[in-house]
CSV table of C-alpha atoms in Angstrom, one decimal:
chain,number,residue,atom,x,y,z
A,1,UNK,CA,-52.0,18.5,-109.5
A,2,UNK,CA,-52.0,22.3,-109.5
A,3,UNK,CA,-55.0,24.3,-111.1
A,4,UNK,CA,-55.1,27.0,-113.9
A,5,UNK,CA,-58.1,29.1,-114.3
A,6,UNK,CA,-58.8,30.5,-117.8
A,7,UNK,CA,-61.4,33.7,-117.1
A,8,UNK,CA,-64.2,34.2,-119.6
A,9,UNK,CA,-65.1,37.7,-118.7
A,10,UNK,CA,-68.7,37.9,-119.9
A,11,UNK,CA,-69.8,41.6,-120.7
A,12,UNK,CA,-66.1,42.4,-121.7
A,13,UNK,CA,-65.9,39.9,-124.8
A,14,UNK,CA,-64.9,40.2,-128.3
A,15,UNK,CA,-63.7,37.8,-130.9
A,16,UNK,CA,-60.3,38.2,-129.4
A,17,UNK,CA,-61.5,37.1,-126.3
A,18,UNK,CA,-62.5,33.8,-127.8
A,19,UNK,CA,-59.4,33.4,-129.8
A,20,UNK,CA,-57.3,33.9,-126.8
A,21,UNK,CA,-59.4,31.1,-124.7
A,22,UNK,CA,-59.5,28.6,-127.6
A,23,UNK,CA,-55.7,29.0,-128.3
A,24,UNK,CA,-54.7,28.9,-124.6
A,25,UNK,CA,-56.9,25.8,-124.3
A,26,UNK,CA,-55.5,23.8,-127.3
A,27,UNK,CA,-51.8,24.8,-126.4
A,28,UNK,CA,-52.0,23.8,-122.8
A,29,UNK,CA,-53.8,20.6,-123.7
A,30,UNK,CA,-50.9,19.7,-126.2
A,31,UNK,CA,-48.4,20.5,-123.3
A,32,UNK,CA,-50.1,18.4,-120.8
A,33,UNK,CA,-50.3,15.5,-123.4
A,34,UNK,CA,-46.5,15.6,-124.5
A,35,UNK,CA,-45.6,16.0,-120.6
A,36,UNK,CA,-47.4,12.8,-119.7
A,37,UNK,CA,-46.2,11.1,-122.7
A,38,UNK,CA,-42.6,11.7,-121.4
A,39,UNK,CA,-43.7,9.5,-118.4
A,40,UNK,CA,-44.7,12.3,-116.2
A,41,UNK,CA,-47.7,12.5,-114.1
A,42,UNK,CA,-50.3,15.3,-115.1
A,43,UNK,CA,-49.1,18.6,-113.9
A,44,UNK,CA,-52.2,21.1,-114.4
A,45,UNK,CA,-55.8,21.0,-114.7
A,46,UNK,CA,-57.2,24.0,-116.6
A,47,UNK,CA,-60.7,25.1,-116.0
A,48,UNK,CA,-62.4,27.9,-118.2
A,49,UNK,CA,-64.5,29.9,-115.6
A,50,UNK,CA,-67.1,32.6,-116.1
A,51,UNK,CA,-68.7,35.2,-114.1
A,52,UNK,CA,-72.4,34.8,-114.9
A,53,UNK,CA,-74.6,32.0,-116.0
A,54,UNK,CA,-75.6,33.6,-119.1
A,55,UNK,CA,-75.0,32.7,-122.7
A,56,UNK,CA,-73.3,35.6,-124.7
A,57,UNK,CA,-73.0,35.5,-128.3
A,58,UNK,CA,-70.0,37.3,-129.5
A,59,UNK,CA,-70.8,39.2,-132.8
A,60,UNK,CA,-73.7,36.9,-133.2
A,61,UNK,CA,-71.3,34.1,-134.2
A,62,UNK,CA,-70.0,32.2,-131.2
A,63,UNK,CA,-70.5,31.4,-127.5
A,64,UNK,CA,-68.4,29.5,-125.2
A,65,UNK,CA,-69.6,27.1,-122.6
A,66,UNK,CA,-67.8,27.5,-119.3
A,67,UNK,CA,-66.3,24.6,-117.0
A,68,UNK,CA,-67.5,26.5,-113.9
A,69,UNK,CA,-67.9,30.0,-112.4
A,70,UNK,CA,-65.4,31.9,-110.6
A,71,UNK,CA,-67.4,31.7,-107.4
A,72,UNK,CA,-67.0,28.0,-107.6
A,73,UNK,CA,-63.3,28.1,-107.3
A,74,UNK,CA,-61.9,28.6,-103.9
A,75,UNK,CA,-58.2,28.5,-104.8
A,76,UNK,CA,-56.2,28.5,-107.9
A,77,UNK,CA,-52.6,28.6,-108.9
A,78,UNK,CA,-52.6,30.7,-112.3
A,79,UNK,CA,-55.2,32.9,-113.5
A,80,UNK,CA,-55.2,33.8,-117.2
A,81,UNK,CA,-57.1,37.0,-118.3
A,82,UNK,CA,-57.7,37.0,-122.0
A,83,UNK,CA,-58.2,40.0,-124.2
A,84,UNK,CA,-61.2,41.9,-123.4
A,85,UNK,CA,-63.2,44.9,-124.1
A,86,UNK,CA,-61.9,48.0,-122.0
A,87,UNK,CA,-64.3,50.1,-120.1
A,88,UNK,CA,-67.5,48.0,-120.6
A,89,UNK,CA,-68.3,47.9,-116.8
A,90,UNK,CA,-71.1,45.4,-115.7
A,91,UNK,CA,-72.8,44.6,-112.3
A,92,UNK,CA,-70.4,41.4,-112.3
A,93,UNK,CA,-67.3,43.5,-113.1
A,94,UNK,CA,-66.4,44.3,-109.4
A,95,UNK,CA,-67.0,40.6,-108.6
A,96,UNK,CA,-64.5,39.6,-111.0
A,97,UNK,CA,-62.1,42.3,-109.8
A,98,UNK,CA,-62.4,41.2,-106.1
A,99,UNK,CA,-62.0,37.6,-106.8
A,100,UNK,CA,-58.8,38.1,-108.9
A,101,UNK,CA,-57.4,40.1,-106.0
A,102,UNK,CA,-58.5,37.5,-103.4
A,103,UNK,CA,-56.8,34.8,-105.3
A,104,UNK,CA,-53.6,36.9,-105.9
A,105,UNK,CA,-53.4,37.5,-101.9
A,106,UNK,CA,-53.5,33.8,-101.2
A,107,UNK,CA,-50.9,32.8,-103.8
A,108,UNK,CA,-52.2,32.7,-107.3
A,109,UNK,CA,-50.1,34.0,-110.1
A,110,UNK,CA,-51.9,36.1,-112.8
A,111,UNK,CA,-51.3,36.4,-116.7
A,112,UNK,CA,-53.1,39.1,-118.7
A,113,UNK,CA,-53.2,39.0,-122.7
A,114,UNK,CA,-53.6,42.2,-124.7
A,115,UNK,CA,-56.5,44.6,-123.3
A,116,UNK,CA,-57.0,42.0,-120.6
A,117,UNK,CA,-54.4,44.2,-118.9
A,118,UNK,CA,-57.5,46.7,-118.2
A,119,UNK,CA,-59.2,43.9,-116.1
A,120,UNK,CA,-55.9,43.3,-114.4
A,121,UNK,CA,-55.0,46.9,-113.6
A,122,UNK,CA,-58.8,47.4,-112.5
A,123,UNK,CA,-58.0,45.1,-109.4
A,124,UNK,CA,-55.1,47.6,-108.0
A,125,UNK,CA,-52.8,44.9,-108.3
A,126,UNK,CA,-50.6,46.3,-110.8
A,127,UNK,CA,-50.0,49.7,-109.2
A,128,UNK,CA,-46.2,50.5,-109.3
A,129,UNK,CA,-45.4,47.5,-111.5
A,130,UNK,CA,-44.7,47.0,-115.0
A,131,UNK,CA,-47.3,46.0,-117.7
A,132,UNK,CA,-47.8,45.7,-121.2
A,133,UNK,CA,-50.9,45.8,-123.4
A,134,UNK,CA,-51.5,46.2,-127.2
A,135,UNK,CA,-50.0,49.3,-128.4
A,136,UNK,CA,-53.1,50.9,-129.7
A,137,UNK,CA,-54.5,50.9,-126.0
A,138,UNK,CA,-51.5,52.6,-124.6
A,139,UNK,CA,-52.8,56.1,-124.4
A,140,UNK,CA,-56.1,55.0,-123.0
A,141,UNK,CA,-54.3,52.7,-120.6
A,142,UNK,CA,-52.1,55.5,-119.3
A,143,UNK,CA,-55.1,57.9,-118.9
A,144,UNK,CA,-57.0,55.3,-116.9
A,145,UNK,CA,-54.2,53.7,-114.8
A,146,UNK,CA,-51.6,56.3,-114.2
A,147,UNK,CA,-50.0,54.5,-111.3
A,148,UNK,CA,-49.1,51.5,-113.6
A,149,UNK,CA,-45.7,51.5,-115.4
A,150,UNK,CA,-46.9,50.8,-118.8
A,151,UNK,CA,-44.2,49.4,-121.3
A,152,UNK,CA,-46.2,49.2,-124.3
A,153,UNK,CA,-43.0,48.2,-126.4
A,154,UNK,CA,-42.6,45.1,-124.5
A,155,UNK,CA,-44.4,41.8,-126.0
A,156,UNK,CA,-44.2,40.1,-122.4
A,157,UNK,CA,-43.5,41.5,-118.8
A,158,UNK,CA,-42.8,39.1,-115.8
A,159,UNK,CA,-42.8,40.7,-112.4
A,160,UNK,CA,-43.5,39.0,-109.1
A,161,UNK,CA,-45.9,36.3,-110.4
A,162,UNK,CA,-47.6,38.7,-112.6
A,163,UNK,CA,-47.2,38.3,-116.5
A,164,UNK,CA,-48.7,40.7,-119.1
A,165,UNK,CA,-48.6,40.5,-122.9
A,166,UNK,CA,-48.7,43.1,-125.8
A,167,UNK,CA,-51.5,42.2,-127.9
A,168,UNK,CA,-53.6,40.7,-130.5
A,169,UNK,CA,-52.4,37.2,-131.5
A,170,UNK,CA,-49.2,37.6,-129.9
A,171,UNK,CA,-50.9,36.1,-126.9
A,172,UNK,CA,-49.5,32.9,-128.3
A,173,UNK,CA,-46.0,34.0,-127.4
A,174,UNK,CA,-47.3,34.4,-123.9
A,175,UNK,CA,-48.9,31.1,-123.6
A,176,UNK,CA,-45.6,29.4,-124.8
A,177,UNK,CA,-43.8,31.3,-122.3
A,178,UNK,CA,-46.2,30.2,-119.7
A,179,UNK,CA,-45.8,26.6,-120.8
A,180,UNK,CA,-42.0,27.0,-120.2
A,181,UNK,CA,-42.5,28.4,-116.9
A,182,UNK,CA,-45.2,25.6,-115.8
A,183,UNK,CA,-43.7,22.7,-117.5
A,184,UNK,CA,-40.2,23.1,-118.9
A,185,UNK,CA,-38.1,24.4,-121.8
A,186,UNK,CA,-38.5,21.1,-123.9
A,187,UNK,CA,-42.3,21.2,-123.6
A,188,UNK,CA,-42.3,25.1,-124.9
A,189,UNK,CA,-39.9,24.1,-127.6
A,190,UNK,CA,-42.4,21.1,-128.9
A,191,UNK,CA,-45.5,23.4,-128.6
A,192,UNK,CA,-43.7,26.1,-130.4
A,193,UNK,CA,-42.8,23.6,-133.2
A,194,UNK,CA,-46.5,22.0,-133.3
A,195,UNK,CA,-48.1,25.3,-133.3
A,196,UNK,CA,-45.4,27.1,-135.2
A,197,UNK,CA,-45.1,30.0,-132.8
A,198,UNK,CA,-41.8,31.9,-132.6
A,199,UNK,CA,-40.0,31.2,-129.3
A,200,UNK,CA,-38.5,34.0,-127.3
A,201,UNK,CA,-40.0,37.0,-129.2
A,202,UNK,CA,-39.6,40.2,-126.7
A,203,UNK,CA,-40.9,43.2,-128.4
A,204,UNK,CA,-44.0,44.4,-130.0
A,205,UNK,CA,-42.2,47.7,-131.4
A,206,UNK,CA,-42.0,46.8,-135.1
A,207,UNK,CA,-45.8,46.4,-135.1
A,208,UNK,CA,-46.7,49.7,-133.4
A,209,UNK,CA,-48.2,52.4,-135.7
A,210,UNK,CA,-47.8,55.9,-134.0
A,211,UNK,CA,-50.6,58.2,-134.0
A,212,UNK,CA,-50.0,60.7,-130.9
A,213,UNK,CA,-52.0,61.5,-128.1
A,214,UNK,CA,-54.4,64.2,-129.3
A,215,UNK,CA,-57.2,64.2,-126.9
A,216,UNK,CA,-55.6,66.0,-124.2
A,217,UNK,CA,-57.3,69.5,-124.7
A,218,UNK,CA,-54.2,71.6,-124.5
A,219,UNK,CA,-54.6,73.6,-127.8
A,220,UNK,CA,-50.8,75.0,-127.9
A,221,UNK,CA,-49.6,71.4,-127.7
A,222,UNK,CA,-52.1,70.4,-130.4
A,223,UNK,CA,-50.8,73.2,-132.4
A,224,UNK,CA,-47.1,72.1,-131.8
A,225,UNK,CA,-48.1,68.4,-132.8
A,226,UNK,CA,-49.6,69.7,-136.1
A,227,UNK,CA,-46.5,71.6,-136.9
A,228,UNK,CA,-44.0,68.7,-136.1
A,229,UNK,CA,-46.5,66.5,-138.2
A,230,UNK,CA,-46.5,68.9,-141.3
A,231,UNK,CA,-42.8,69.5,-141.4
A,232,UNK,CA,-41.4,66.2,-141.1
A,233,UNK,CA,-38.6,66.8,-143.6
A,234,UNK,CA,-37.3,69.8,-141.3
A,235,UNK,CA,-34.9,69.5,-138.5
A,236,UNK,CA,-37.1,71.2,-135.8
A,237,UNK,CA,-35.3,72.3,-132.5
A,238,UNK,CA,-37.6,72.4,-129.3
A,239,UNK,CA,-36.0,75.9,-128.6
A,240,UNK,CA,-37.5,77.1,-132.1
A,241,UNK,CA,-40.7,75.3,-131.4
A,242,UNK,CA,-41.2,76.9,-128.1
A,243,UNK,CA,-40.3,80.3,-129.2
A,244,UNK,CA,-42.9,79.8,-132.1
A,245,UNK,CA,-45.6,79.6,-129.5
A,246,UNK,CA,-44.1,82.2,-127.4
A,247,UNK,CA,-43.6,80.0,-124.4
A,248,UNK,CA,-40.5,79.3,-122.3
A,249,UNK,CA,-38.7,76.0,-122.9
A,250,UNK,CA,-39.1,74.4,-119.8
A,251,UNK,CA,-42.9,75.4,-119.6
A,252,UNK,CA,-43.2,74.0,-123.2
A,253,UNK,CA,-41.6,70.8,-122.2
A,254,UNK,CA,-43.8,70.2,-119.0
A,255,UNK,CA,-46.9,71.0,-121.0
A,256,UNK,CA,-46.1,68.8,-123.9
A,257,UNK,CA,-45.1,65.8,-121.8
A,258,UNK,CA,-48.2,66.1,-119.6
A,259,UNK,CA,-50.5,66.3,-122.6
A,260,UNK,CA,-48.7,63.5,-125.0
A,261,UNK,CA,-46.7,61.3,-122.5
A,262,UNK,CA,-43.6,62.1,-124.7
A,263,UNK,CA,-41.1,64.9,-124.8
A,264,UNK,CA,-41.1,67.0,-127.7
A,265,UNK,CA,-37.9,65.6,-129.0
A,266,UNK,CA,-39.3,61.9,-128.5
A,267,UNK,CA,-42.6,63.0,-130.1
A,268,UNK,CA,-40.6,64.4,-133.0
A,269,UNK,CA,-38.6,61.4,-133.5
A,270,UNK,CA,-41.5,58.8,-133.3
A,271,UNK,CA,-43.6,61.1,-136.0
A,272,UNK,CA,-40.4,61.1,-138.3
A,273,UNK,CA,-39.9,57.3,-137.8
A,274,UNK,CA,-43.5,56.6,-138.4
A,275,UNK,CA,-43.3,58.5,-141.9
A,276,UNK,CA,-40.1,56.4,-142.6
A,277,UNK,CA,-41.7,53.2,-141.9
A,278,UNK,CA,-44.6,53.9,-144.4
A,279,UNK,CA,-41.9,54.9,-147.1
A,280,UNK,CA,-40.0,51.8,-146.4
A,281,UNK,CA,-43.0,49.6,-146.5
A,282,UNK,CA,-44.7,51.1,-149.8
A,283,UNK,CA,-41.9,52.4,-152.0
A,284,UNK,CA,-38.6,51.5,-153.6
A,285,UNK,CA,-36.8,54.4,-152.0
A,286,UNK,CA,-33.4,53.7,-150.4
A,287,UNK,CA,-32.8,54.0,-146.8
A,288,UNK,CA,-30.6,57.1,-147.6
A,289,UNK,CA,-33.5,58.5,-149.5
A,290,UNK,CA,-36.0,57.9,-146.8
A,291,UNK,CA,-33.7,59.4,-144.3
A,292,UNK,CA,-33.2,62.7,-145.9
A,293,UNK,CA,-37.0,63.0,-146.6
A,294,UNK,CA,-37.8,62.7,-142.8
A,295,UNK,CA,-35.1,65.3,-142.0
A,296,UNK,CA,-32.2,63.5,-141.0
A,297,UNK,CA,-28.6,63.8,-142.5
A,298,UNK,CA,-26.7,61.5,-140.3
A,299,UNK,CA,-27.2,57.9,-141.2
A,300,UNK,CA,-25.8,56.7,-138.2
A,301,UNK,CA,-28.2,58.7,-135.8
A,302,UNK,CA,-31.0,57.8,-138.1
A,303,UNK,CA,-30.4,54.0,-137.7
A,304,UNK,CA,-29.9,54.4,-133.8
A,305,UNK,CA,-33.3,56.3,-133.5
A,306,UNK,CA,-35.2,53.9,-135.8
A,307,UNK,CA,-33.8,50.7,-134.1
A,308,UNK,CA,-34.5,52.3,-130.6
A,309,UNK,CA,-38.1,52.8,-131.6
A,310,UNK,CA,-38.9,49.7,-133.8
A,311,UNK,CA,-36.4,47.2,-132.7
A,312,UNK,CA,-35.0,46.7,-136.4
A,313,UNK,CA,-32.6,48.7,-138.4
A,314,UNK,CA,-34.2,50.6,-141.4
A,315,UNK,CA,-33.0,48.0,-143.8
A,316,UNK,CA,-34.2,45.1,-141.8
A,317,UNK,CA,-37.6,46.8,-141.5
A,318,UNK,CA,-37.8,47.3,-145.2
A,319,UNK,CA,-36.7,43.6,-145.9
A,320,UNK,CA,-39.4,42.5,-143.7
A,321,UNK,CA,-42.3,44.6,-144.7
A,322,UNK,CA,-41.7,45.5,-148.4
A,323,UNK,CA,-42.2,42.7,-150.9
A,324,UNK,CA,-40.2,44.6,-153.4
A,325,UNK,CA,-37.4,45.2,-150.9
A,326,UNK,CA,-33.8,44.9,-152.6
A,327,UNK,CA,-30.3,44.8,-151.1
A,328,UNK,CA,-28.8,48.1,-151.1
């Protein structure tokens, strides 16, 4: 029988941590039960392991009792890191990082959920690899772990025995994904039906809210960002924008990318599409009306950019998020 360790990272916990742990335990328990009911021997044992012998109440509401401590586990086959609070370093943090790294070196696979990617990245394992985390943590993650290839549009990444997940309650999609990996497709389908979790979701783009990286300290770029955001209905060329701030195009591009992580064109597109999303969510305006409001005149181009950023067409997005949506 193989072993799964579900980490309880005390000192880094929030209510999302508890939700990830409880949901994972329940789904894997049901997967185990289904597997054995089909005449198979139990395949995996799951242990919830903490990093210190201390009761920690989350929001004065709930605390979990672990099955073991990570120092008691000499070898495991899969480590699952739940959602966790980024940046709250404790005296036990390095112990946790070292244990994860050691287990990975001797053959363990690792899966992180949501902001648990910060714990995973702190081990150094993810340098040069693909990773996902909640879209709202993307800027902070890039700043703290520049060597990691972050793909905040992806719901799940799977690379060389390391799995990461976008965020929030989409951890359930990662658990179903792991059930298929560790049991089989039929068990994953069964669990998806029992818990009513959609199979094979691949993107979190439709859920992202673009706010733009503003904490970079480059005043010129901040002014350019403000100009773009205050003139959404205009067609803004990068040449005109760089000229407005009396700086050469190449230098303007370089500074903008360094500060925001986006090219000026990408940033302009994301600002315009974020405005379009809000209009489609909350008004009865047609796709054409919204398109013109955010400075596009070519419907095909608007649709292509909208789908690239959200994963949906403008009409699909409207029908999904606007209760008063109507067919155009």
